[in-house]
Coordinates of C-alpha atoms in Angstrom, one line a residue:
X13 CA 75.4 231.9 239.1
X14 CA 72.9 230.2 241.5
X15 CA 71.9 233.3 243.4
X16 CA 68.5 233.6 241.8
X17 CA 67.7 230.0 242.7
X18 CA 68.9 230.6 246.3
X19 CA 66.4 233.4 246.7
X20 CA 63.6 231.4 245.2
X21 CA 64.3 228.5 247.6
X22 CA 64.3 230.6 250.8
X23 CA 60.5 230.5 251.4
X24 CA 60.7 226.7 251.3
X25 CA 63.6 226.5 253.7
X26 CA 66.1 225.3 251.1
X27 CA 69.7 226.0 252.0
X28 CA 71.4 223.6 249.6
X29 CA 70.8 222.0 246.2
X30 CA 72.5 219.5 244.1
X31 CA 71.9 218.6 240.4
X32 CA 73.0 215.3 239.0
X33 CA 73.0 215.0 235.2
X34 CA 70.9 212.3 233.5
X35 CA 72.2 211.0 230.2
X36 CA 71.2 208.8 227.4
X37 CA 73.8 207.6 224.9
X38 CA 76.4 209.8 226.6
X39 CA 74.4 213.0 226.0
X40 CA 72.7 215.0 228.8
X41 CA 68.9 214.8 228.6
X42 CA 67.9 216.2 232.0
X43 CA 68.9 216.5 235.7
X44 CA 67.9 215.1 239.0
X45 CA 67.8 218.0 241.4
X46 CA 67.5 217.6 245.2
X47 CA 67.3 220.2 247.9
X48 CA 68.3 220.3 251.6
X49 CA 67.4 222.5 254.5
X50 CA 71.0 223.0 255.7
X51 CA 74.1 224.0 253.9
X52 CA 75.9 220.8 255.0
X53 CA 73.2 218.5 253.7
X54 CA 75.4 216.8 251.1
X55 CA 78.3 215.1 252.7
X56 CA 80.7 212.8 250.8
X57 CA 78.5 209.7 251.3
X58 CA 75.3 211.5 250.2
X59 CA 77.1 213.0 247.1
X60 CA 78.4 209.5 246.1
X61 CA 74.9 208.1 246.5
X62 CA 73.3 210.8 244.4
X63 CA 75.9 210.3 241.6
X64 CA 75.2 206.6 241.7
X65 CA 71.5 207.3 241.5
X66 CA 72.0 209.5 238.5
X67 CA 74.1 206.8 236.8
X68 CA 71.4 204.1 237.6
X69 CA 68.6 206.3 236.2
X70 CA 70.7 207.0 233.1
X71 CA 71.3 203.3 232.7
X72 CA 67.6 202.6 233.0
X73 CA 66.7 205.3 230.4
X74 CA 69.2 203.8 228.0
X75 CA 67.6 200.3 228.5
X76 CA 64.1 201.7 227.9
X77 CA 65.4 203.3 224.7
X78 CA 67.0 200.0 223.5
X79 CA 63.8 198.1 224.3
X80 CA 61.7 200.6 222.3
X81 CA 64.1 200.3 219.4
X82 CA 64.0 196.5 219.6
X83 CA 60.1 196.5 219.7
X84 CA 60.0 198.9 216.7
X85 CA 62.3 196.6 214.8
X86 CA 60.2 193.5 215.5

């Protein structure tokens, strides 16, 4: 399923990629995609860090939305 993207990444030296979902109110709204130059770029620690980053970004997006709703209500 990712073969077309693998071919597109070769000119840039990309050998690995990872996509972390970004959510708001439990619904996917986008993805954080990162690339690496070797197939073993994403070890367990880096995968955990990326998942945590995705969760933190999602949390911030939800906070921005809450603040916007609050401002609109005021």
